PDB file of C-alpha atoms in Angstrom:
ATOM      1  CA  MET M 105      45.508  20.583  83.681  1.00  0.00           C
ATOM      2  CA  ALA M 106      42.267  19.144  84.991  1.00  0.00           C
ATOM      3  CA  GLY M 107      39.938  17.400  82.579  1.00  0.00           C
ATOM      4  CA  ILE M 108      36.792  18.949  81.176  1.00  0.00           C
ATOM      5  CA  GLY M 109      33.561  17.692  82.710  1.00  0.00           C
ATOM      6  CA  MET M 110      30.007  18.805  83.422  1.00  0.00           C
ATOM      7  CA  GLY M 111      31.237  20.963  86.254  1.00  0.00           C
ATOM      8  CA  TYR M 112      32.757  20.675  89.687  1.00  0.00           C
ATOM      9  CA  LYS M 113      31.555  20.677  93.256  1.00  0.00           C
ATOM     10  CA  ALA M 114      33.672  22.057  96.076  1.00  0.00           C
ATOM     11  CA  LEU M 115      34.711  19.445  98.637  1.00  0.00           C
ATOM     12  CA  ARG M 116      36.715  21.594 101.045  1.00  0.00           C
ATOM     13  CA  LYS M 117      39.239  24.371 101.505  1.00  0.00           C
ATOM     14  CA  ASP M 118      42.625  22.814 102.206  1.00  0.00           C
ATOM     15  CA  LEU M 119      46.324  23.561 102.622  1.00  0.00           C
ATOM     16  CA  THR M 120      48.823  23.649  99.797  1.00  0.00           C
ATOM     17  CA  GLU M 121      52.373  24.839  99.177  1.00  0.00           C
ATOM     18  CA  THR M 122      53.224  27.882  97.076  1.00  0.00           C
ATOM     19  CA  THR M 123      55.020  25.568  94.622  1.00  0.00           C
ATOM     20  CA  ARG M 124      51.665  24.146  93.504  1.00  0.00           C
ATOM     21  CA  LYS M 125      49.839  25.669  90.545  1.00  0.00           C
ATOM     22  CA  CYS M 126      46.092  25.944  90.067  1.00  0.00           C
ATOM     23  CA  ASP M 127      44.871  23.007  87.955  1.00  0.00           C
ATOM     24  CA  PHE M 128      42.951  25.375  85.665  1.00  0.00           C
ATOM     25  CA  CYS M 129      45.461  28.159  84.989  1.00  0.00           C
ATOM     26  CA  GLU M 130      49.164  28.932  85.249  1.00  0.00           C
ATOM     27  CA  ASN M 131      48.930  30.811  88.548  1.00  0.00           C
ATOM     28  CA  TYR M 132      50.623  29.476  91.654  1.00  0.00           C
ATOM     29  CA  LEU M 133      48.441  29.001  94.744  1.00  0.00           C
ATOM     30  CA  THR M 134      50.367  31.617  96.707  1.00  0.00           C
ATOM     31  CA  SER M 135      47.701  32.051  99.386  1.00  0.00           C
ATOM     32  CA  LEU M 136      48.787  28.619 100.756  1.00  0.00           C
ATOM     33  CA  LYS M 137      45.118  27.616 100.688  1.00  0.00           C
ATOM     34  CA  ALA M 138      43.149  26.068  97.845  1.00  0.00           C
ATOM     35  CA  PHE M 139      39.681  24.825  97.049  1.00  0.00           C
ATOM     36  CA  VAL M 140      39.565  21.083  96.434  1.00  0.00           C
ATOM     37  CA  LEU M 141      37.055  20.333  93.686  1.00  0.00           C
ATOM     38  CA  GLU M 142      35.551  17.098  92.395  1.00  0.00           C
ATOM     39  CA  ASP M 143      34.505  16.648  88.762  1.00  0.00           C
ATOM     40  CA  GLU M 144      30.821  15.685  88.704  1.00  0.00           C
ATOM     41  CA  SER M 145      31.206  13.360  85.742  1.00  0.00           C
ATOM     42  CA  THR M 146      34.559  11.665  86.384  1.00  0.00           C
ATOM     43  CA  GLY M 147      35.162  12.041  90.116  1.00  0.00           C
ATOM     44  CA  SER M 148      38.636  13.452  89.462  1.00  0.00           C
ATOM     45  CA  ILE M 149      40.061  15.889  92.010  1.00  0.00           C
ATOM     46  CA  ALA M 150      41.464  19.347  91.238  1.00  0.00           C
ATOM     47  CA  TYR M 151      43.042  22.142  93.293  1.00  0.00           C
ATOM     48  CA  ALA M 152      42.092  25.711  92.434  1.00  0.00           C
ATOM     49  CA  GLY M 153      42.277  29.280  93.640  1.00  0.00           C
ATOM     50  CA  PRO M 154      39.018  31.069  94.458  1.00  0.00           C
ATOM     51  CA  THR M 155      38.557  32.675  91.015  1.00  0.00           C
ATOM     52  CA  CYS M 156      39.002  29.487  88.994  1.00  0.00           C
ATOM     53  CA  ALA M 157      37.079  27.454  91.550  1.00  0.00           C
ATOM     54  CA  LYS M 158      34.072  29.737  91.239  1.00  0.00           C
ATOM     55  CA  LYS M 159      34.197  29.595  87.436  1.00  0.00           C
ATOM     56  CA  LYS M 160      34.374  25.793  87.374  1.00  0.00           C
ATOM     57  CA  LEU M 161      31.500  25.080  89.767  1.00  0.00           C
ATOM     58  CA  GLY M 162      28.614  23.091  88.385  1.00  0.00           C
ATOM     59  CA  LYS M 163      25.049  24.339  88.467  1.00  0.00           C
ATOM     60  CA  GLY M 164      23.667  24.574  91.995  1.00  0.00           C
ATOM     61  CA  PHE M 165      27.067  24.423  93.724  1.00  0.00           C
ATOM     62  CA  THR M 166      28.739  27.181  95.722  1.00  0.00           C
ATOM     63  CA  LEU M 167      31.993  27.860  97.564  1.00  0.00           C
ATOM     64  CA  SER M 168      30.114  29.355 100.494  1.00  0.00           C
ATOM     65  CA  GLY M 169      30.128  27.230 103.627  1.00  0.00           C
ATOM     66  CA  VAL M 170      32.452  24.477 102.381  1.00  0.00           C
ATOM     67  CA  PRO M 171      34.493  22.655 105.047  1.00  0.00           C
ATOM     68  CA  ASP M 172      37.624  24.628 105.943  1.00  0.00           C
ATOM     69  CA  LEU M 173      40.730  22.779 107.173  1.00  0.00           C
ATOM     70  CA  THR M 174      43.034  25.817 107.112  1.00  0.00           C
ATOM     71  CA  ARG M 175      42.139  27.795 110.224  1.00  0.00           C
ATOM     72  CA  PHE M 176      45.440  27.383 112.056  1.00  0.00           C
ATOM     73  CA  THR M 177      47.709  28.538 109.221  1.00  0.00           C
ATOM     74  CA  LEU M 178      48.504  32.229 108.725  1.00  0.00           C
ATOM     75  CA  SER M 179      48.220  33.208 105.048  1.00  0.00           C
ATOM     76  CA  ASP M 180      50.754  35.027 102.902  1.00  0.00           C
ATOM     77  CA  ASN M 181      53.759  34.273 105.106  1.00  0.00           C
ATOM     78  CA  ILE M 182      52.550  36.623 107.857  1.00  0.00           C
ATOM     79  CA  ARG M 183      55.090  36.710 110.654  1.00  0.00           C
ATOM     80  CA  ASP M 184      54.251  35.402 114.102  1.00  0.00           C
ATOM     81  CA  THR M 185      53.514  38.492 116.180  1.00  0.00           C
ATOM     82  CA  ASN M 186      50.836  37.286 118.580  1.00  0.00           C
ATOM     83  CA  SER M 187      49.945  34.360 120.752  1.00  0.00           C
ATOM     84  CA  GLY M 188      48.774  31.098 119.258  1.00  0.00           C
ATOM     85  CA  GLY M 189      45.477  29.348 119.528  1.00  0.00           C
ATOM     86  CA  GLY M 190      43.083  30.728 116.971  1.00  0.00           C
ATOM     87  CA  LYS M 191      39.375  30.100 117.213  1.00  0.00           C
ATOM     88  CA  GLY M 192      38.908  27.315 114.687  1.00  0.00           C
ATOM     89  CA  GLY M 193      36.514  24.567 115.727  1.00  0.00           C
ATOM     90  CA  ARG M 194      32.995  25.880 116.124  1.00  0.00           C
ATOM     91  CA  GLN M 195      33.744  29.234 114.529  1.00  0.00           C
ATOM     92  CA  SER M 196      31.415  27.844 111.852  1.00  0.00           C
ATOM     93  CA  LEU M 197      27.904  27.275 113.175  1.00  0.00           C
ATOM     94  CA  ASP M 198      26.736  25.239 110.170  1.00  0.00           C
ATOM     95  CA  PRO M 199      26.236  21.743 111.634  1.00  0.00           C
ATOM     96  CA  VAL M 200      26.724  19.994 108.283  1.00  0.00           C
ATOM     97  CA  ARG M 201      30.003  21.799 107.693  1.00  0.00           C
ATOM     98  CA  LEU M 202      31.206  20.965 111.190  1.00  0.00           C
ATOM     99  CA  ALA M 203      30.312  17.307 110.748  1.00  0.00           C
ATOM    100  CA  ILE M 204      32.125  17.012 107.406  1.00  0.00           C
ATOM    101  CA  GLU M 205      35.204  18.776 108.797  1.00  0.00           C
ATOM    102  CA  TYR M 206      35.240  16.388 111.738  1.00  0.00           C
ATOM    103  CA  LEU M 207      34.851  13.291 109.552  1.00  0.00           C
ATOM    104  CA  THR M 208      37.543  14.470 107.135  1.00  0.00           C
ATOM    105  CA  LEU M 209      40.067  15.088 109.892  1.00  0.00           C
ATOM    106  CA  ARG M 210      39.409  11.919 111.900  1.00  0.00           C
ATOM    107  CA  GLU M 211      38.842   9.486 109.037  1.00  0.00           C
ATOM    108  CA  GLU M 212      41.131  10.862 106.326  1.00  0.00           C
ATOM    109  CA  LYS M 213      43.730  13.456 107.269  1.00  0.00           C
ATOM    110  CA  LEU M 214      44.849  12.193 110.690  1.00  0.00           C
ATOM    111  CA  LYS M 215      43.662   8.591 110.824  1.00  0.00           C
ATOM    112  CA  ASP M 216      47.074   7.089 110.105  1.00  0.00           C
ATOM    113  CA  VAL M 217      49.496   9.528 111.724  1.00  0.00           C
ATOM    114  CA  MET M 218      47.451  10.075 114.900  1.00  0.00           C
ATOM    115  CA  LYS M 219      45.227   6.955 114.930  1.00  0.00           C
ATOM    116  CA  THR M 220      42.029   9.006 115.137  1.00  0.00           C
ATOM    117  CA  SER M 221      39.694   6.616 113.308  1.00  0.00           C
ATOM    118  CA  TYR M 222      36.530   5.419 115.061  1.00  0.00           C
ATOM    119  CA  SER M 223      34.284   2.748 113.549  1.00  0.00           C
ATOM    120  CA  VAL M 224      31.058   4.748 113.878  1.00  0.00           C
ATOM    121  CA  LEU M 225      32.613   7.813 112.247  1.00  0.00           C
ATOM    122  CA  ARG M 226      34.246   5.637 109.597  1.00  0.00           C
ATOM    123  CA  GLY M 227      30.781   4.418 108.612  1.00  0.00           C
ATOM    124  CA  TYR M 228      29.466   7.958 108.323  1.00  0.00           C
ATOM    125  CA  TYR M 229      32.549   9.031 106.383  1.00  0.00           C
ATOM    126  CA  ASN M 230      32.032   6.264 103.819  1.00  0.00           C
ATOM    127  CA  VAL M 231      28.363   7.170 103.513  1.00  0.00           C
ATOM    128  CA  SER M 232      29.213  10.852 102.979  1.00  0.00           C
ATOM    129  CA  LYS M 233      31.210   9.934  99.881  1.00  0.00           C
ATOM    130  CA  SER M 234      28.111   8.720  98.053  1.00  0.00           C
ATOM    131  CA  ARG M 235      25.294  10.894  99.401  1.00  0.00           C
ATOM    132  CA  SER M 236      24.484  13.826 101.676  1.00  0.00           C
ATOM    133  CA  LEU M 237      24.300  13.075 105.389  1.00  0.00           C
ATOM    134  CA  THR M 238      20.865  13.108 106.964  1.00  0.00           C
ATOM    135  CA  GLU M 239      19.965  15.516 109.752  1.00  0.00           C
ATOM    136  CA  SER M 240      20.093  12.727 112.339  1.00  0.00           C
ATOM    137  CA  GLU M 241      23.506  11.556 111.088  1.00  0.00           C
ATOM    138  CA  VAL M 242      24.886  15.087 111.295  1.00  0.00           C
ATOM    139  CA  LEU M 243      23.502  15.440 114.813  1.00  0.00           C
ATOM    140  CA  HIS M 244      25.090  12.141 115.893  1.00  0.00           C
ATOM    141  CA  ILE M 245      28.499  13.088 114.451  1.00  0.00           C
ATOM    142  CA  ASN M 246      28.478  16.465 116.183  1.00  0.00           C
ATOM    143  CA  ASN M 247      27.371  14.864 119.451  1.00  0.00           C
ATOM    144  CA  ILE M 248      30.331  12.478 119.219  1.00  0.00           C
ATOM    145  CA  GLU M 249      32.622  15.473 118.739  1.00  0.00           C
ATOM    146  CA  ALA M 250      31.086  17.322 121.677  1.00  0.00           C
ATOM    147  CA  LYS M 251      31.600  14.353 124.007  1.00  0.00           C
ATOM    148  CA  SER M 252      35.130  13.548 122.808  1.00  0.00           C
ATOM    149  CA  PRO M 253      38.210  14.242 124.959  1.00  0.00           C
ATOM    150  CA  ASP M 254      40.009  17.516 124.291  1.00  0.00           C
ATOM    151  CA  SER M 255      42.576  15.835 122.057  1.00  0.00           C
ATOM    152  CA  LEU M 256      39.788  14.728 119.699  1.00  0.00           C
ATOM    153  CA  LYS M 257      37.795  17.963 119.656  1.00  0.00           C
ATOM    154  CA  LEU M 258      37.419  19.586 116.247  1.00  0.00           C
ATOM    155  CA  ALA M 259      39.600  22.600 117.092  1.00  0.00           C
ATOM    156  CA  SER M 260      42.379  20.350 118.409  1.00  0.00           C
ATOM    157  CA  LEU M 261      42.330  18.211 115.271  1.00  0.00           C
ATOM    158  CA  GLN M 262      42.325  21.286 113.021  1.00  0.00           C
ATOM    159  CA  ARG M 263      45.330  22.639 114.888  1.00  0.00           C
ATOM    160  CA  CYS M 264      47.201  19.325 114.688  1.00  0.00           C
ATOM    161  CA  TYR M 265      46.501  18.964 110.974  1.00  0.00           C
ATOM    162  CA  ASN M 266      47.799  22.449 110.165  1.00  0.00           C
ATOM    163  CA  TYR M 267      50.835  22.106 112.434  1.00  0.00           C
ATOM    164  CA  LEU M 268      51.809  18.665 111.108  1.00  0.00           C
ATOM    165  CA  PHE M 269      51.369  19.764 107.493  1.00  0.00           C
ATOM    166  CA  TRP M 270      53.814  22.654 107.786  1.00  0.00           C
ATOM    167  CA  ILE M 271      56.238  20.930 110.165  1.00  0.00           C
ATOM    168  CA  ASP M 272      56.517  18.138 107.578  1.00  0.00           C
ATOM    169  CA  VAL M 273      57.156  20.722 104.848  1.00  0.00           C
ATOM    170  CA  GLY M 274      59.863  22.237 107.040  1.00  0.00           C
ATOM    171  CA  ILE M 275      61.471  18.843 107.624  1.00  0.00           C
ATOM    172  CA  ASN M 276      61.506  18.184 103.878  1.00  0.00           C
ATOM    173  CA  LYS M 277      62.919  21.593 102.919  1.00  0.00           C
ATOM    174  CA  LEU M 278      65.536  22.225 105.608  1.00  0.00           C
ATOM    175  CA  PRO M 279      69.010  20.622 105.556  1.00  0.00           C
ATOM    176  CA  SER M 280      69.090  17.248 107.315  1.00  0.00           C
ATOM    177  CA  ASP M 281      71.303  18.586 110.106  1.00  0.00           C
ATOM    178  CA  LYS M 282      68.759  21.303 110.936  1.00  0.00           C
ATOM    179  CA  ILE M 283      65.618  19.242 111.486  1.00  0.00           C
ATOM    180  CA  ASP M 284      66.112  17.508 114.837  1.00  0.00           C
ATOM    181  CA  PHE M 285      64.047  20.100 116.681  1.00  0.00           C
ATOM    182  CA  LEU M 286      61.171  19.908 114.207  1.00  0.00           C
ATOM    183  CA  ARG M 287      61.203  16.108 114.413  1.00  0.00           C
ATOM    184  CA  SER M 288      61.007  16.226 118.205  1.00  0.00           C
ATOM    185  CA  VAL M 289      58.111  18.693 118.135  1.00  0.00           C
ATOM    186  CA  ARG M 290      56.336  16.551 115.549  1.00  0.00           C
ATOM    187  CA  GLU M 291      56.697  13.448 117.724  1.00  0.00           C
ATOM    188  CA  GLY M 292      55.373  15.274 120.770  1.00  0.00           C
ATOM    189  CA  LEU M 293      52.440  16.653 118.788  1.00  0.00           C
ATOM    190  CA  ILE M 294      51.481  13.194 117.571  1.00  0.00           C
ATOM    191  CA  ASN M 295      51.732  11.712 121.057  1.00  0.00           C
ATOM    192  CA  SER M 296      49.953  14.441 123.012  1.00  0.00           C
ATOM    193  CA  GLY M 297      47.925  16.362 120.430  1.00  0.00           C
ATOM    194  CA  ARG M 298      49.488  19.683 121.418  1.00  0.00           C
ATOM    195  CA  ILE M 299      52.641  21.766 121.493  1.00  0.00           C
ATOM    196  CA  THR M 300      53.599  24.487 123.935  1.00  0.00           C
ATOM    197  CA  GLU M 301      53.511  28.175 123.068  1.00  0.00           C
ATOM    198  CA  VAL M 302      57.311  28.251 123.343  1.00  0.00           C
ATOM    199  CA  GLN M 303      57.563  25.376 120.855  1.00  0.00           C
ATOM    200  CA  ARG M 304      55.113  27.008 118.450  1.00  0.00           C
ATOM    201  CA  LYS M 305      57.119  30.232 118.374  1.00  0.00           C
ATOM    202  CA  ALA M 306      60.352  28.279 117.940  1.00  0.00           C
ATOM    203  CA  VAL M 307      58.853  26.307 115.048  1.00  0.00           C
ATOM    204  CA  ASN M 308      57.761  29.572 113.440  1.00  0.00           C
ATOM    205  CA  ARG M 309      61.312  30.904 113.677  1.00  0.00           C
ATOM    206  CA  TRP M 310      62.520  27.867 111.733  1.00  0.00           C
ATOM    207  CA  LEU M 311      59.695  28.104 109.184  1.00  0.00           C
ATOM    208  CA  SER M 312      60.399  31.814 108.640  1.00  0.00           C
ATOM    209  CA  ASN M 313      63.687  30.774 107.009  1.00  0.00           C
ATOM    210  CA  ILE M 314      61.881  28.814 104.284  1.00  0.00           C
ATOM    211  CA  ASP M 315      60.539  30.764 101.316  1.00  0.00           C
ATOM    212  CA  GLY M 316      56.827  30.191 100.734  1.00  0.00           C
ATOM    213  CA  VAL M 317      56.136  28.513 104.081  1.00  0.00           C
ATOM    214  CA  PRO M 318      53.726  30.300 106.437  1.00  0.00           C
ATOM    215  CA  GLN M 319      53.513  30.680 110.173  1.00  0.00           C
ATOM    216  CA  LEU M 320      51.501  28.522 112.569  1.00  0.00           C
ATOM    217  CA  LYS M 321      48.613  30.315 114.248  1.00  0.00           C
TER     218      LYS M 321
END
């Protein structure tokens, strides 16, 4: 269970498996999405469902408008019945939220597996850990995103993060003789930043065989 502090602030909404419990109660995070919270006094990190997250927020903090890294995962094991894509990206018009999502994906989530780090963004990312970004910093980050190639656009990075997360879960949960296809799709996704619609549907057919694993949007 998470430690007791002065209260928590919400860092982001992120992906999690159904095998993970909320850090504040005995409930499993069955929605496949959780709020990542930071203790104001200790800096410790906790994962929580929406009800516990709201209860644990410190004074002046809210869950509204927090960065969301989950837009390309279908909740509650919904089956794949439509075409992929999803809106993602600039579905949120809050420039601060967009900037933090972009920094988190490029400088934390994907920096090692997809080599997405960029020195200017790395500087902003480090700054964002100790204080709020200024208006000019947010504008610069979002301008960098707007001028980036398609593979480094926010929506593309969101899609890659969600796809890699669940493909990796599939690789870890399926028998070793059943994962060659997922490994090949993973390699192609890392190299090109995309998968075909045929591949996405095929991946979803494999994931549908694993209890608690959702579909890719």
